[in-house]
Amino acid sequence: MSIICESFGAIDGQTVDRFTLSSDSGIEAQIITYGGALVSLRAPDRHGQQGDVVVGFDTLTPYLNNPAYIGSLIGRFANRIANGAFSLGGTTYHLARNHGGHHLHGGLTGFDKVIWRARPISDAAEPALELTYFSRDGDEGYPGNLNVTVTYMLTGDGALRIDYLATTDRATVVNLTHHAYFNLSGSGNILRHELQLFADHFLPVDASLIPTGEIRAVHGTVMDFTTPTPIGARIPHDDEQIRHALGGYDHTWIIDGAAGALRRAARLVDPASGRVLDVLTTHPGIHLYTGNSLDGTLVARNGHVLTKHAALCLETQHFPDSPNHPQFPSTILKPGETYRHITVFRLSVE
């Protein structure tokens, strides 16, 4: 196992580094300090051939103009907050409105658009990289100074583990996630990938992709992934939720089991390559996004043109717009508390 650091470019006089983590299990991950982005995650297929299973770019420039949040860490609040506003402790906070009048993925300058401080953890049993960022009180309209630590680690069982920690000096809301785009084939689209979600309920959304507040059972709907199902099997259906998401999925499922416990959330299988991705998390939800807005203007590594459904995201997170839905699990972080969440992306073959 090893960790290698090299320059990946610079922005405004600040160097952006790329760290390559390699493990004895055959998994290799590359992370850059800009946006904490995962630029590469390589794993063998059923024939032992290494290949990239996430979308990434070979140069810094595409990450500087990254409207799809490809590979990036997301914060302070993943997903949407309706009308860019929420109330906390009797005060209404107004956030940046950067998506159709709503707040998305932390705003105009979210955690995906900053340079993180990096520290390889040399005394870890497995290769690990610690990233830290200090978000000042008032950033994008959020209250409180927030200290954030994200640790990437390759584990001996072929997984990329991500640990999130945050503390604040003033009550605020926090919902961190990772925006990796997976394609287990490494090219083409993901419509034949087979997905199983360990979730009996999902959150319906309105035409702006804001949760309505309803918690709906998946059984008998196009949202039913309780058994392995090809991603594209139900996308052609004339369903309101599919239409709201522009011809695909852009929804949050409620993971079965108690939030806070590390449990299985999703299993993704690519029949062509034999690669399997298991997703485990301590968070209450998992958001499936099937790349519905990818329009071919972005070209990733190896000439992979990012057209609609070229890749998908499995974002473990709290529910969208939680600060405005008291019935949803709380995203409030107070002084003296520590925000913690773990996500594991485990790769194997079948």
Short mmCIF file of C-alpha atoms in Angstrom, two decimals:
data_model
loop_
_atom_site.label_atom_id
_atom_site.label_comp_id
_atom_site.label_asym_id
_atom_site.label_seq_id
_atom_site.Cartn_x
_atom_site.Cartn_y
_atom_site.Cartn_z
CA MET A 1 0.00 0.00 0.00
CA SER A 2 1.19 3.54 -0.68
CA ILE A 3 0.30 7.24 -0.94
CA ILE A 4 1.86 9.42 -3.65
CA CYS A 5 1.48 13.21 -3.88
CA GLU A 6 2.00 15.28 -7.03
CA SER A 7 0.94 18.67 -8.35
CA PHE A 8 -2.35 18.85 -10.24
CA GLY A 9 -2.12 22.55 -11.14
CA ALA A 10 -2.82 25.82 -9.38
CA ILE A 11 -5.61 28.35 -8.93
CA ASP A 12 -5.12 31.95 -7.76
CA GLY A 13 -1.55 31.13 -6.82
CA GLN A 14 -2.54 28.15 -4.67
CA THR A 15 -1.26 24.72 -5.57
CA VAL A 16 -3.74 21.91 -6.06
CA ASP A 17 -2.32 18.50 -5.19
CA ARG A 18 -3.34 15.05 -6.34
CA PHE A 19 -2.91 12.11 -3.97
CA THR A 20 -2.87 8.54 -5.22
CA LEU A 21 -3.81 5.89 -2.66
CA SER A 22 -3.06 2.25 -3.49
CA SER A 23 -4.02 -0.81 -1.47
CA ASP A 24 -3.06 -4.46 -1.50
CA SER A 25 -6.63 -5.30 -2.53
CA GLY A 26 -5.99 -3.89 -6.01
CA ILE A 27 -8.04 -0.72 -5.53
CA GLU A 28 -6.50 2.66 -6.37
CA ALA A 29 -8.02 6.07 -5.64
CA GLN A 30 -6.93 9.55 -6.69
CA ILE A 31 -8.11 12.60 -4.78
CA ILE A 32 -7.34 16.26 -5.46
CA THR A 33 -7.42 19.04 -2.90
CA TYR A 34 -9.72 21.22 -5.04
CA GLY A 35 -13.21 20.29 -3.95
CA GLY A 36 -11.81 17.17 -2.31
CA ALA A 37 -12.71 15.54 -5.61
CA LEU A 38 -12.29 11.84 -6.29
CA VAL A 39 -10.81 11.97 -9.79
CA SER A 40 -10.21 8.25 -10.22
CA LEU A 41 -11.20 4.97 -8.59
CA ARG A 42 -9.71 1.93 -10.28
CA ALA A 43 -10.79 -1.66 -9.67
CA PRO A 44 -10.44 -4.98 -11.51
CA ASP A 45 -13.23 -6.56 -13.57
CA ARG A 46 -14.07 -10.29 -13.61
CA HIS A 47 -11.03 -10.91 -15.82
CA GLY A 48 -8.68 -8.98 -13.55
CA GLN A 49 -8.44 -5.99 -15.91
CA GLN A 50 -8.14 -2.66 -14.08
CA GLY A 51 -10.51 0.12 -15.05
CA ASP A 52 -11.94 3.37 -13.74
CA VAL A 53 -15.37 3.07 -12.16
CA VAL A 54 -15.92 6.80 -11.56
CA VAL A 55 -16.07 9.74 -13.93
CA GLY A 56 -13.08 12.05 -13.69
CA PHE A 57 -10.87 14.51 -15.55
CA ASP A 58 -7.12 14.41 -16.17
CA THR A 59 -6.60 18.16 -15.70
CA LEU A 60 -7.72 20.78 -13.18
CA THR A 61 -9.58 23.08 -15.60
CA PRO A 62 -12.80 21.03 -15.92
CA TYR A 63 -13.09 20.94 -12.12
CA LEU A 64 -13.00 24.74 -11.96
CA ASN A 65 -16.17 24.85 -14.06
CA ASN A 66 -17.97 21.77 -12.82
CA PRO A 67 -21.74 22.38 -12.92
CA ALA A 68 -22.40 18.66 -12.44
CA TYR A 69 -20.32 18.51 -9.20
CA ILE A 70 -18.42 15.57 -10.65
CA GLY A 71 -16.49 13.68 -7.99
CA SER A 72 -16.67 16.47 -5.40
CA LEU A 73 -17.32 16.74 -1.70
CA ILE A 74 -20.62 18.54 -1.06
CA GLY A 75 -21.46 20.93 1.79
CA ARG A 76 -22.50 22.67 3.86
CA PHE A 77 -25.82 21.16 2.88
CA ALA A 78 -26.17 18.49 0.23
CA ASN A 79 -29.13 18.61 -2.12
CA ARG A 80 -31.81 21.31 -2.05
CA ILE A 81 -33.18 23.80 0.46
CA ALA A 82 -36.45 25.30 -0.77
CA ASN A 83 -36.35 29.00 -1.65
CA GLY A 84 -32.87 29.23 -0.14
CA ALA A 85 -34.19 29.82 3.37
CA PHE A 86 -34.70 28.07 6.69
CA SER A 87 -35.43 29.08 10.29
CA LEU A 88 -33.37 28.09 13.30
CA GLY A 89 -33.74 29.33 16.84
CA GLY A 90 -36.24 31.98 15.81
CA THR A 91 -34.00 33.44 13.09
CA THR A 92 -34.56 33.02 9.36
CA TYR A 93 -31.40 32.49 7.34
CA HIS A 94 -31.25 33.34 3.66
CA LEU A 95 -28.88 31.27 1.54
CA ALA A 96 -27.55 31.63 -1.97
CA ARG A 97 -30.17 30.69 -4.55
CA ASN A 98 -28.18 28.91 -7.21
CA HIS A 99 -30.72 26.51 -8.71
CA GLY A 100 -34.08 27.73 -9.97
CA GLY A 101 -34.71 29.92 -6.95
CA HIS A 102 -33.57 27.22 -4.53
CA HIS A 103 -30.32 26.46 -2.73
CA LEU A 104 -28.37 23.47 -4.08
CA HIS A 105 -25.29 21.65 -2.77
CA GLY A 106 -23.99 24.45 -0.55
CA GLY A 107 -24.57 27.39 -2.88
CA LEU A 108 -22.41 29.42 -5.23
CA THR A 109 -19.17 28.54 -3.44
CA GLY A 110 -19.83 25.25 -1.75
CA PHE A 111 -17.25 22.78 -0.49
CA ASP A 112 -16.81 21.56 -4.08
CA LYS A 113 -15.22 24.90 -5.04
CA VAL A 114 -12.60 25.38 -2.32
CA ILE A 115 -9.11 24.05 -1.72
CA TRP A 116 -8.94 21.62 1.18
CA ARG A 117 -5.88 21.15 3.38
CA ALA A 118 -4.53 17.61 3.01
CA ARG A 119 -2.56 15.36 5.34
CA PRO A 120 -1.63 11.76 4.53
CA ILE A 121 -2.13 9.61 7.61
CA SER A 122 1.07 7.63 7.79
CA ASP A 123 0.24 5.71 10.95
CA ALA A 124 -3.03 4.28 9.62
CA ALA A 125 -3.31 0.56 9.05
CA GLU A 126 -4.53 1.28 5.52
CA PRO A 127 -3.68 4.18 3.15
CA ALA A 128 -5.66 7.22 4.27
CA LEU A 129 -5.87 10.91 3.42
CA GLU A 130 -7.30 13.52 5.78
CA LEU A 131 -8.82 16.68 4.30
CA THR A 132 -9.81 19.67 6.42
CA TYR A 133 -11.65 22.91 5.70
CA PHE A 134 -12.74 25.86 7.82
CA SER A 135 -16.03 27.42 6.73
CA ARG A 136 -16.54 30.86 8.26
CA ASP A 137 -19.69 32.12 9.91
CA GLY A 138 -21.91 33.53 7.16
CA ASP A 139 -20.48 31.50 4.27
CA GLU A 140 -23.28 31.25 1.67
CA GLY A 141 -25.62 32.52 4.41
CA TYR A 142 -25.07 29.71 6.94
CA PRO A 143 -24.59 30.54 10.63
CA GLY A 144 -21.59 29.39 12.65
CA ASN A 145 -17.90 28.76 12.08
CA LEU A 146 -17.70 25.16 10.89
CA ASN A 147 -14.63 22.94 11.08
CA VAL A 148 -14.88 19.99 8.71
CA THR A 149 -12.69 16.89 8.41
CA VAL A 150 -13.14 14.28 5.71
CA THR A 151 -10.96 11.17 5.63
CA TYR A 152 -10.62 8.90 2.61
CA MET A 153 -9.31 5.41 3.35
CA LEU A 154 -8.77 2.29 1.24
CA THR A 155 -9.59 -0.81 3.24
CA GLY A 156 -8.25 -4.31 2.94
CA ASP A 157 -11.58 -5.67 1.67
CA GLY A 158 -11.55 -3.55 -1.49
CA ALA A 159 -13.47 -0.52 -0.27
CA LEU A 160 -13.13 3.24 -0.27
CA ARG A 161 -14.31 4.45 3.13
CA ILE A 162 -15.20 8.11 3.70
CA ASP A 163 -15.47 9.48 7.26
CA TYR A 164 -17.05 12.90 7.81
CA LEU A 165 -16.69 15.01 10.95
CA ALA A 166 -17.81 18.58 11.67
CA THR A 167 -18.05 20.90 14.67
CA THR A 168 -19.51 24.37 15.06
CA ASP A 169 -19.43 27.30 17.49
CA ARG A 170 -23.04 28.24 16.75
CA ALA A 171 -26.17 26.25 15.95
CA THR A 172 -26.32 25.51 12.23
CA VAL A 173 -27.44 22.84 9.76
CA VAL A 174 -25.07 20.34 8.18
CA ASN A 175 -25.54 17.63 5.56
CA LEU A 176 -22.36 16.41 3.87
CA THR A 177 -22.06 13.92 1.01
CA HIS A 178 -19.96 12.82 -1.92
CA HIS A 179 -20.90 13.37 -5.57
CA ALA A 180 -19.02 10.55 -7.31
CA TYR A 181 -20.46 9.53 -10.68
CA PHE A 182 -20.22 5.76 -11.11
CA ASN A 183 -20.08 3.76 -14.31
CA LEU A 184 -18.82 0.27 -13.52
CA SER A 185 -18.16 -0.42 -17.22
CA GLY A 186 -16.05 2.71 -17.57
CA SER A 187 -17.81 3.76 -20.80
CA GLY A 188 -21.22 3.80 -22.43
CA ASN A 189 -24.25 4.37 -20.19
CA ILE A 190 -25.55 2.88 -16.96
CA LEU A 191 -29.04 1.87 -18.09
CA ARG A 192 -28.19 -1.86 -17.94
CA HIS A 193 -26.52 -1.63 -14.55
CA GLU A 194 -28.66 -3.52 -12.04
CA LEU A 195 -29.49 -1.66 -8.84
CA GLN A 196 -30.88 -2.83 -5.54
CA LEU A 197 -31.78 -0.28 -2.87
CA PHE A 198 -32.38 -1.47 0.67
CA ALA A 199 -35.26 0.92 1.11
CA ASP A 200 -39.01 0.41 1.25
CA HIS A 201 -39.87 4.13 1.07
CA PHE A 202 -38.83 7.21 -0.89
CA LEU A 203 -39.49 10.95 -0.84
CA PRO A 204 -41.76 12.20 -3.66
CA VAL A 205 -40.78 15.59 -5.09
CA ASP A 206 -42.55 18.44 -6.82
CA ALA A 207 -41.62 19.84 -10.22
CA SER A 208 -38.70 21.75 -8.61
CA LEU A 209 -37.35 18.50 -7.09
CA ILE A 210 -38.21 19.71 -3.59
CA PRO A 211 -39.65 16.98 -1.33
CA THR A 212 -43.38 17.35 -0.79
CA GLY A 213 -43.02 16.08 2.78
CA GLU A 214 -44.75 12.79 2.02
CA ILE A 215 -43.04 9.48 2.74
CA ARG A 216 -44.29 6.99 0.15
CA ALA A 217 -43.92 3.21 -0.14
CA VAL A 218 -41.98 2.10 -3.23
CA HIS A 219 -43.84 -1.16 -3.82
CA GLY A 220 -45.75 -1.19 -7.08
CA THR A 221 -44.14 2.05 -8.29
CA VAL A 222 -41.31 2.96 -10.65
CA MET A 223 -39.27 3.64 -7.50
CA ASP A 224 -39.17 -0.01 -6.44
CA PHE A 225 -35.56 -1.24 -6.38
CA THR A 226 -36.09 -3.67 -3.50
CA THR A 227 -34.95 -6.42 -5.87
CA PRO A 228 -32.14 -6.02 -8.45
CA THR A 229 -33.53 -4.05 -11.37
CA PRO A 230 -31.87 -2.53 -14.47
CA ILE A 231 -31.61 1.24 -14.07
CA GLY A 232 -33.36 1.84 -17.40
CA ALA A 233 -36.18 -0.65 -16.90
CA ARG A 234 -38.80 1.88 -15.79
CA ILE A 235 -37.39 5.20 -17.00
CA PRO A 236 -39.56 5.09 -20.17
CA HIS A 237 -42.73 4.95 -18.04
CA ASP A 238 -44.98 8.00 -18.13
CA ASP A 239 -44.69 8.65 -14.40
CA GLU A 240 -44.90 12.05 -12.73
CA GLN A 241 -41.79 11.47 -10.62
CA ILE A 242 -39.75 10.44 -13.67
CA ARG A 243 -40.99 13.54 -15.52
CA HIS A 244 -40.05 15.82 -12.61
CA ALA A 245 -36.50 14.43 -12.77
CA LEU A 246 -36.23 15.12 -16.54
CA GLY A 247 -36.43 11.52 -17.61
CA GLY A 248 -34.68 9.56 -14.91
CA TYR A 249 -34.17 9.45 -11.16
CA ASP A 250 -33.22 12.36 -8.90
CA HIS A 251 -34.78 11.14 -5.65
CA THR A 252 -33.98 10.16 -2.09
CA TRP A 253 -34.80 6.74 -0.66
CA ILE A 254 -35.11 6.10 3.09
CA ILE A 255 -32.64 3.37 3.98
CA ASP A 256 -34.04 0.50 6.01
CA GLY A 257 -32.68 0.11 9.54
CA ALA A 258 -31.65 2.55 12.21
CA ALA A 259 -29.79 5.66 11.08
CA GLY A 260 -26.45 5.93 12.83
CA ALA A 261 -25.64 2.25 12.32
CA LEU A 262 -23.41 1.32 9.38
CA ARG A 263 -25.73 -0.68 7.14
CA ARG A 264 -26.14 -1.60 3.51
CA ALA A 265 -27.91 1.01 1.40
CA ALA A 266 -27.36 -0.08 -2.20
CA ARG A 267 -25.87 -2.76 -4.43
CA LEU A 268 -24.98 -1.94 -8.02
CA VAL A 269 -23.96 -4.65 -10.51
CA ASP A 270 -22.61 -4.26 -14.03
CA PRO A 271 -23.34 -7.54 -15.86
CA ALA A 272 -20.88 -6.62 -18.65
CA SER A 273 -17.76 -6.24 -16.49
CA GLY A 274 -18.83 -8.26 -13.47
CA ARG A 275 -18.00 -5.36 -11.17
CA VAL A 276 -20.13 -4.92 -8.07
CA LEU A 277 -20.45 -1.84 -5.88
CA ASP A 278 -21.93 -2.16 -2.40
CA VAL A 279 -22.74 1.09 -0.59
CA LEU A 280 -22.94 1.17 3.21
CA THR A 281 -23.67 4.24 5.30
CA THR A 282 -24.74 5.56 8.67
CA HIS A 283 -26.94 8.25 7.08
CA PRO A 284 -30.75 7.95 6.85
CA GLY A 285 -31.04 8.40 3.08
CA ILE A 286 -29.48 7.64 -0.27
CA HIS A 287 -30.05 9.85 -3.28
CA LEU A 288 -30.01 8.26 -6.73
CA TYR A 289 -29.21 10.61 -9.60
CA THR A 290 -29.00 9.06 -13.05
CA GLY A 291 -27.18 11.88 -14.83
CA ASN A 292 -30.35 13.25 -16.41
CA SER A 293 -28.87 16.70 -17.12
CA LEU A 294 -25.61 15.50 -18.66
CA ASP A 295 -25.80 16.84 -22.20
CA GLY A 296 -22.54 15.90 -23.91
CA THR A 297 -20.69 19.13 -23.22
CA LEU A 298 -18.34 17.45 -20.73
CA VAL A 299 -15.74 14.91 -21.85
CA ALA A 300 -14.16 12.80 -19.15
CA ARG A 301 -11.09 10.62 -19.06
CA ASN A 302 -10.51 8.34 -22.06
CA GLY A 303 -12.83 10.43 -24.22
CA HIS A 304 -15.96 9.36 -22.32
CA VAL A 305 -18.57 11.87 -23.52
CA LEU A 306 -20.96 12.58 -20.68
CA THR A 307 -24.36 12.32 -22.28
CA LYS A 308 -27.61 11.61 -20.48
CA HIS A 309 -27.34 8.50 -18.26
CA ALA A 310 -23.57 8.20 -18.84
CA ALA A 311 -23.10 7.67 -15.09
CA LEU A 312 -25.03 7.70 -11.84
CA CYS A 313 -24.61 9.01 -8.31
CA LEU A 314 -25.43 7.22 -5.07
CA GLU A 315 -25.25 10.08 -2.57
CA THR A 316 -25.61 9.04 1.06
CA GLN A 317 -27.11 11.95 2.96
CA HIS A 318 -29.85 13.43 5.09
CA PHE A 319 -33.12 14.20 3.37
CA PRO A 320 -33.32 17.21 1.02
CA ASP A 321 -34.86 20.36 2.50
CA SER A 322 -34.77 18.81 5.98
CA PRO A 323 -34.55 22.20 7.79
CA ASN A 324 -38.01 23.00 6.42
CA HIS A 325 -39.59 19.63 7.30
CA PRO A 326 -39.72 19.04 11.07
CA GLN A 327 -40.87 15.45 10.48
CA PHE A 328 -37.58 14.61 8.75
CA PRO A 329 -34.49 13.58 10.76
CA SER A 330 -32.80 16.66 12.20
CA THR A 331 -29.77 18.17 10.49
CA ILE A 332 -29.11 20.68 13.28
CA LEU A 333 -25.58 20.75 14.71
CA LYS A 334 -25.00 22.62 17.98
CA PRO A 335 -21.85 23.74 19.79
CA GLY A 336 -20.37 20.87 21.77
CA GLU A 337 -21.77 18.27 19.36
CA THR A 338 -19.95 16.48 16.56
CA TYR A 339 -21.47 15.71 13.18
CA ARG A 340 -20.35 12.23 12.14
CA HIS A 341 -21.17 10.03 9.23
CA ILE A 342 -19.49 7.15 7.45
CA THR A 343 -19.95 5.90 3.90
CA VAL A 344 -18.28 2.84 2.41
CA PHE A 345 -18.04 2.11 -1.32
CA ARG A 346 -17.01 -1.56 -1.50
CA LEU A 347 -15.94 -3.01 -4.85
CA SER A 348 -15.89 -6.67 -5.83
CA VAL A 349 -16.65 -8.91 -8.83
CA GLU A 350 -19.11 -11.65 -9.63
#
